[in-house]
mmCIF file of C-alpha atoms in Angstrom:
data_model
loop_
_atom_site.group_PDB
_atom_site.id
_atom_site.type_symbol
_atom_site.label_atom_id
_atom_site.label_comp_id
_atom_site.label_asym_id
_atom_site.label_seq_id
_atom_site.Cartn_x
_atom_site.Cartn_y
_atom_site.Cartn_z
ATOM 1 C CA UNK J 1154 5.602 -18.194 30.098
ATOM 2 C CA UNK J 1155 6.291 -19.015 26.681
ATOM 3 C CA UNK J 1156 3.016 -20.899 26.189
ATOM 4 C CA UNK J 1157 1.369 -18.181 26.468
ATOM 5 C CA UNK J 1158 3.848 -15.853 24.072
ATOM 6 C CA UNK J 1159 2.997 -18.612 21.559
ATOM 7 C CA UNK J 1160 -0.812 -18.216 22.478
ATOM 8 C CA UNK J 1161 -0.502 -14.676 21.199
ATOM 9 C CA UNK J 1162 1.718 -15.063 18.277
ATOM 10 C CA UNK J 1163 -0.520 -18.070 17.825
ATOM 11 C CA UNK J 1164 -3.209 -15.804 16.125
ATOM 12 C CA UNK J 1165 -2.663 -12.670 14.102
ATOM 13 C CA UNK J 1166 -5.461 -10.793 15.854
ATOM 14 C CA UNK J 1167 -3.502 -11.103 18.445
ATOM 15 C CA UNK J 1168 -0.485 -10.330 17.873
ATOM 16 C CA UNK J 1169 -1.576 -7.160 15.995
ATOM 17 C CA UNK J 1170 -3.555 -6.674 19.254
ATOM 18 C CA UNK J 1171 -0.583 -6.396 20.835
ATOM 19 C CA UNK J 1172 1.437 -4.575 19.428
ATOM 20 C CA UNK J 1173 -0.682 -1.833 18.837
ATOM 21 C CA UNK J 1174 -1.032 -1.651 22.515
ATOM 22 C CA UNK J 1175 2.853 -1.987 22.881
ATOM 23 C CA UNK J 1176 2.655 1.619 20.104
ATOM 24 C CA UNK J 1177 0.151 3.186 21.407
ATOM 25 C CA UNK J 1178 1.529 2.961 25.713
ATOM 26 C CA UNK J 1179 4.984 4.578 23.349
ATOM 27 C CA UNK J 1180 2.894 6.683 21.820
ATOM 28 C CA UNK J 1181 1.626 7.891 25.509
ATOM 29 C CA UNK J 1182 4.960 7.601 26.762
ATOM 30 C CA UNK J 1183 6.218 10.565 24.634
ATOM 31 C CA UNK J 1184 2.627 12.722 24.960
ATOM 32 C CA UNK J 1185 3.722 12.413 28.936
ATOM 33 C CA UNK J 1186 6.880 13.410 28.344
ATOM 34 C CA UNK J 1187 5.840 16.901 25.808
ATOM 35 C CA UNK J 1188 2.685 17.170 27.402
ATOM 36 C CA UNK J 1189 0.659 18.107 23.963
ATOM 37 C CA UNK J 1190 -1.135 17.088 20.884
ATOM 38 C CA UNK J 1191 0.803 19.822 19.032
ATOM 39 C CA UNK J 1192 0.808 20.287 15.094
ATOM 40 C CA UNK J 1193 4.350 17.578 15.130
ATOM 41 C CA UNK J 1194 2.280 15.314 16.686
ATOM 42 C CA UNK J 1195 -0.459 15.138 14.460
ATOM 43 C CA UNK J 1196 1.965 15.605 11.033
ATOM 44 C CA UNK J 1197 4.759 12.951 13.115
ATOM 45 C CA UNK J 1198 1.095 10.447 13.474
ATOM 46 C CA UNK J 1199 -0.427 11.163 10.067
ATOM 47 C CA UNK J 1200 3.290 10.183 8.618
ATOM 48 C CA UNK J 1201 3.545 6.981 11.088
ATOM 49 C CA UNK J 1202 0.674 5.461 9.144
ATOM 50 C CA UNK J 1203 0.997 6.421 5.963
ATOM 51 C CA UNK J 1204 4.077 4.408 6.252
ATOM 52 C CA UNK J 1205 2.098 2.159 7.347
ATOM 53 C CA UNK J 1206 -0.520 1.363 4.744
ATOM 54 C CA UNK J 1207 2.633 1.940 2.740
ATOM 55 C CA UNK J 1208 4.581 -1.019 4.062
ATOM 56 C CA UNK J 1209 1.811 -3.498 3.287
ATOM 57 C CA UNK J 1210 0.769 -2.213 -0.325
ATOM 58 C CA UNK J 1211 3.555 -2.330 -1.838
ATOM 59 C CA UNK J 1212 4.298 -5.761 -0.321
ATOM 60 C CA UNK J 1213 1.587 -7.351 -1.240
ATOM 61 C CA UNK J 1214 2.427 -5.762 -4.387
ATOM 62 C CA UNK J 1215 6.101 -7.053 -4.930
ATOM 63 C CA UNK J 1216 4.371 -10.314 -2.751
ATOM 64 C CA UNK J 1217 2.787 -10.465 -6.279
ATOM 65 C CA UNK J 1218 5.048 -9.511 -8.810
ATOM 66 C CA UNK J 1219 8.342 -11.489 -7.348
ATOM 67 C CA UNK J 1220 6.928 -14.517 -5.840
ATOM 68 C CA UNK J 1221 2.789 -15.230 -7.266
ATOM 69 C CA UNK J 1222 3.591 -14.254 -10.818
ATOM 70 C CA UNK J 1223 6.567 -15.756 -11.289
ATOM 71 C CA UNK J 1224 6.407 -19.321 -9.505
ATOM 72 C CA UNK J 1225 2.331 -19.010 -10.598
ATOM 73 C CA UNK J 1226 3.910 -20.946 -13.864
ATOM 74 C CA UNK J 1227 5.696 -24.161 -12.097
ATOM 75 C CA UNK J 1228 2.246 -25.536 -9.684
ATOM 76 C CA UNK J 1229 1.132 -28.467 -10.895
ATOM 77 C CA UNK J 1230 -2.566 -27.577 -12.411
ATOM 78 C CA UNK J 1231 -4.229 -29.595 -9.543
ATOM 79 C CA UNK J 1232 -3.056 -27.426 -7.064
ATOM 80 C CA UNK J 1233 -2.704 -24.062 -8.225
ATOM 81 C CA UNK J 1234 -6.254 -23.921 -7.257
ATOM 82 C CA UNK J 1235 -4.935 -23.551 -3.277
ATOM 83 C CA UNK J 1236 -3.642 -19.791 -5.264
ATOM 84 C CA UNK J 1237 -6.575 -18.637 -7.254
ATOM 85 C CA UNK J 1238 -9.241 -19.623 -4.621
ATOM 86 C CA UNK J 1239 -7.758 -18.604 -1.109
ATOM 87 C CA UNK J 1240 -4.923 -16.982 -1.393
ATOM 88 C CA UNK J 1241 -4.993 -14.681 -3.740
ATOM 89 C CA UNK J 1242 -8.501 -12.790 -2.904
ATOM 90 C CA UNK J 1243 -7.425 -12.923 0.995
ATOM 91 C CA UNK J 1244 -4.085 -11.208 -0.315
ATOM 92 C CA UNK J 1245 -6.407 -8.690 -3.403
ATOM 93 C CA UNK J 1246 -8.272 -7.478 0.517
ATOM 94 C CA UNK J 1247 -5.317 -6.262 1.899
ATOM 95 C CA UNK J 1248 -3.456 -5.173 -1.203
ATOM 96 C CA UNK J 1249 -6.820 -2.875 -2.225
ATOM 97 C CA UNK J 1250 -7.510 -0.909 0.890
ATOM 98 C CA UNK J 1251 -4.091 -0.715 2.387
ATOM 99 C CA UNK J 1252 -3.821 1.741 -1.966
ATOM 100 C CA UNK J 1253 -6.590 3.641 -0.067
ATOM 101 C CA UNK J 1254 -5.398 3.526 3.041
ATOM 102 C CA UNK J 1255 -1.583 4.724 1.363
ATOM 103 C CA UNK J 1256 -2.902 7.258 -0.270
ATOM 104 C CA UNK J 1257 -5.222 8.764 1.891
ATOM 105 C CA UNK J 1258 -2.927 9.712 4.608
ATOM 106 C CA UNK J 1259 -0.500 10.792 2.627
ATOM 107 C CA UNK J 1260 -2.926 13.694 1.163
ATOM 108 C CA UNK J 1261 -3.606 14.652 4.318
ATOM 109 C CA UNK J 1262 -0.294 14.168 5.544
ATOM 110 C CA UNK J 1263 0.715 16.510 2.907
ATOM 111 C CA UNK J 1264 -2.157 19.334 3.529
ATOM 112 C CA UNK J 1265 -1.037 19.398 6.924
ATOM 113 C CA UNK J 1266 2.183 20.231 6.345
ATOM 114 C CA UNK J 1267 1.082 22.498 3.501
ATOM 115 C CA UNK J 1268 2.269 21.387 0.620
ATOM 116 C CA UNK J 1269 -0.687 18.884 -0.689
ATOM 117 C CA UNK J 1270 -2.436 21.769 -3.677
ATOM 118 C CA UNK J 1271 1.594 22.619 -4.845
ATOM 119 C CA UNK J 1272 2.848 19.330 -4.878
ATOM 120 C CA UNK J 1273 0.101 18.702 -6.978
ATOM 121 C CA UNK J 1274 1.102 21.142 -9.251
ATOM 122 C CA UNK J 1275 4.621 19.515 -9.765
ATOM 123 C CA UNK J 1276 5.764 22.529 -7.506
ATOM 124 C CA UNK J 1277 4.929 25.291 -10.933
ATOM 125 C CA UNK J 1278 2.794 27.225 -8.582
ATOM 126 C CA UNK J 1279 6.113 27.447 -5.460
ATOM 127 C CA UNK J 1280 9.050 26.810 -7.398
ATOM 128 C CA UNK J 1281 10.389 24.695 -5.204
ATOM 129 C CA UNK J 1282 11.894 21.597 -5.897
ATOM 130 C CA UNK J 1283 10.905 20.052 -2.828
ATOM 131 C CA UNK J 1284 6.930 20.221 -4.656
ATOM 132 C CA UNK J 1285 8.642 19.071 -7.778
ATOM 133 C CA UNK J 1286 10.352 16.218 -5.729
ATOM 134 C CA UNK J 1287 7.184 15.009 -3.726
ATOM 135 C CA UNK J 1288 4.871 15.740 -6.123
ATOM 136 C CA UNK J 1289 6.267 13.904 -8.335
ATOM 137 C CA UNK J 1290 5.859 10.605 -5.581
ATOM 138 C CA UNK J 1291 2.452 11.712 -4.951
ATOM 139 C CA UNK J 1292 1.364 11.632 -8.785
ATOM 140 C CA UNK J 1293 2.753 8.146 -9.090
ATOM 141 C CA UNK J 1294 1.027 6.624 -6.499
ATOM 142 C CA UNK J 1295 -1.986 8.525 -6.794
ATOM 143 C CA UNK J 1296 -1.580 6.748 -10.535
ATOM 144 C CA UNK J 1297 -0.796 3.471 -8.783
ATOM 145 C CA UNK J 1298 -3.471 3.205 -6.719
ATOM 146 C CA UNK J 1299 -6.003 4.862 -9.524
ATOM 147 C CA UNK J 1300 -4.025 1.083 -11.384
ATOM 148 C CA UNK J 1301 -5.311 -1.214 -8.280
ATOM 149 C CA UNK J 1302 -9.530 -0.630 -7.963
ATOM 150 C CA UNK J 1303 -10.075 1.060 -11.697
ATOM 151 C CA UNK J 1304 -7.866 -2.164 -13.378
ATOM 152 C CA UNK J 1305 -6.643 -4.781 -11.417
ATOM 153 C CA UNK J 1306 -9.090 -5.892 -8.717
ATOM 154 C CA UNK J 1307 -12.267 -5.599 -11.893
ATOM 155 C CA UNK J 1308 -9.418 -8.311 -13.495
ATOM 156 C CA UNK J 1309 -8.686 -10.039 -10.828
ATOM 157 C CA UNK J 1310 -12.526 -10.731 -9.970
ATOM 158 C CA UNK J 1311 -13.179 -12.475 -13.604
ATOM 159 C CA UNK J 1312 -9.979 -13.956 -13.635
ATOM 160 C CA UNK J 1313 -10.497 -15.641 -9.735
ATOM 161 C CA UNK J 1314 -13.694 -16.653 -10.758
ATOM 162 C CA UNK J 1315 -15.308 -14.022 -8.423
ATOM 163 C CA UNK J 1316 -16.824 -12.583 -11.731
ATOM 164 C CA UNK J 1317 -18.672 -15.344 -14.487
ATOM 165 C CA UNK J 1318 -16.921 -15.305 -16.749
ATOM 166 C CA UNK J 1319 -15.775 -18.185 -19.913
ATOM 167 C CA UNK J 1320 -12.551 -19.196 -20.155
ATOM 168 C CA UNK J 1321 -11.265 -16.773 -23.141
ATOM 169 C CA UNK J 1322 -12.795 -13.549 -20.908
ATOM 170 C CA UNK J 1323 -10.718 -14.933 -17.738
ATOM 171 C CA UNK J 1324 -7.313 -15.587 -19.583
ATOM 172 C CA UNK J 1325 -7.933 -11.974 -21.288
ATOM 173 C CA UNK J 1326 -8.063 -10.185 -17.393
ATOM 174 C CA UNK J 1327 -5.601 -12.186 -15.849
ATOM 175 C CA UNK J 1328 -3.226 -10.500 -18.385
ATOM 176 C CA UNK J 1329 -4.841 -7.068 -18.179
ATOM 177 C CA UNK J 1330 -4.698 -6.966 -14.403
ATOM 178 C CA UNK J 1331 -0.705 -8.628 -14.825
ATOM 179 C CA UNK J 1332 0.385 -6.077 -16.736
ATOM 180 C CA UNK J 1333 -0.923 -3.658 -14.739
ATOM 181 C CA UNK J 1334 0.714 -4.606 -12.132
ATOM 182 C CA UNK J 1335 4.017 -5.025 -13.262
ATOM 183 C CA UNK J 1336 3.240 -1.117 -14.425
ATOM 184 C CA UNK J 1337 3.305 -0.344 -11.537
ATOM 185 C CA UNK J 1338 6.330 -2.491 -9.443
ATOM 186 C CA UNK J 1339 7.219 0.337 -12.183
ATOM 187 C CA UNK J 1340 5.904 3.272 -11.696
ATOM 188 C CA UNK J 1341 6.693 1.729 -7.444
ATOM 189 C CA UNK J 1342 10.829 2.690 -7.528
ATOM 190 C CA UNK J 1343 10.366 5.971 -8.486
ATOM 191 C CA UNK J 1344 7.743 6.350 -6.309
ATOM 192 C CA UNK J 1345 9.111 5.303 -3.655
ATOM 193 C CA UNK J 1346 12.391 7.126 -4.693
ATOM 194 C CA UNK J 1347 11.182 10.275 -4.142
ATOM 195 C CA UNK J 1348 8.662 9.623 -0.379
ATOM 196 C CA UNK J 1349 12.313 7.558 0.536
ATOM 197 C CA UNK J 1350 14.533 10.524 0.035
ATOM 198 C CA UNK J 1351 12.496 13.871 -0.005
ATOM 199 C CA UNK J 1352 13.571 14.667 4.074
ATOM 200 C CA UNK J 1353 16.747 13.891 4.079
ATOM 201 C CA UNK J 1354 17.352 15.648 0.334
ATOM 202 C CA UNK J 1355 14.992 18.787 1.427
ATOM 203 C CA UNK J 1356 15.203 18.481 5.147
#
């Protein structure tokens, strides 16, 4: 039994597949009880996906800022390629796509709940403080996702040598990517406050 568990957990793909199967069983149990795929169920699925992708996105943002960027200057020069050639490109892959899916699932969730356009207008069209509150978070997340694809990823490609460039261009790109990553970290805390507190305050 322990060998079976060890075999499953030592492979990330198997771990994710097994976890997904268990998740579907749990959701299936709910459907067996409720007997309908209704609007509430769709909203719950969208909220779950938004949370899942958001944890991946912000978790990697915090990894870059709280761990990698801080510790890179302390890593011996001969060891830095291990990070820049292997770890960082892989992390950036999951980081940038998690940003996309977080944003898309958030937009779909807001549309499903009927407040997408009022929240996008920051509550000016509805005079509803909840739309202003969650709308602020939506705009902060939109700016952050924009930064990922327009500033962070293009500059990281140069800094990491994925795109050919000279040493000066790499240094400049690395600094630009770092500054926009720090900007996203700065924006993430008020964004998470509006997202996390919205349901409790206005629920």
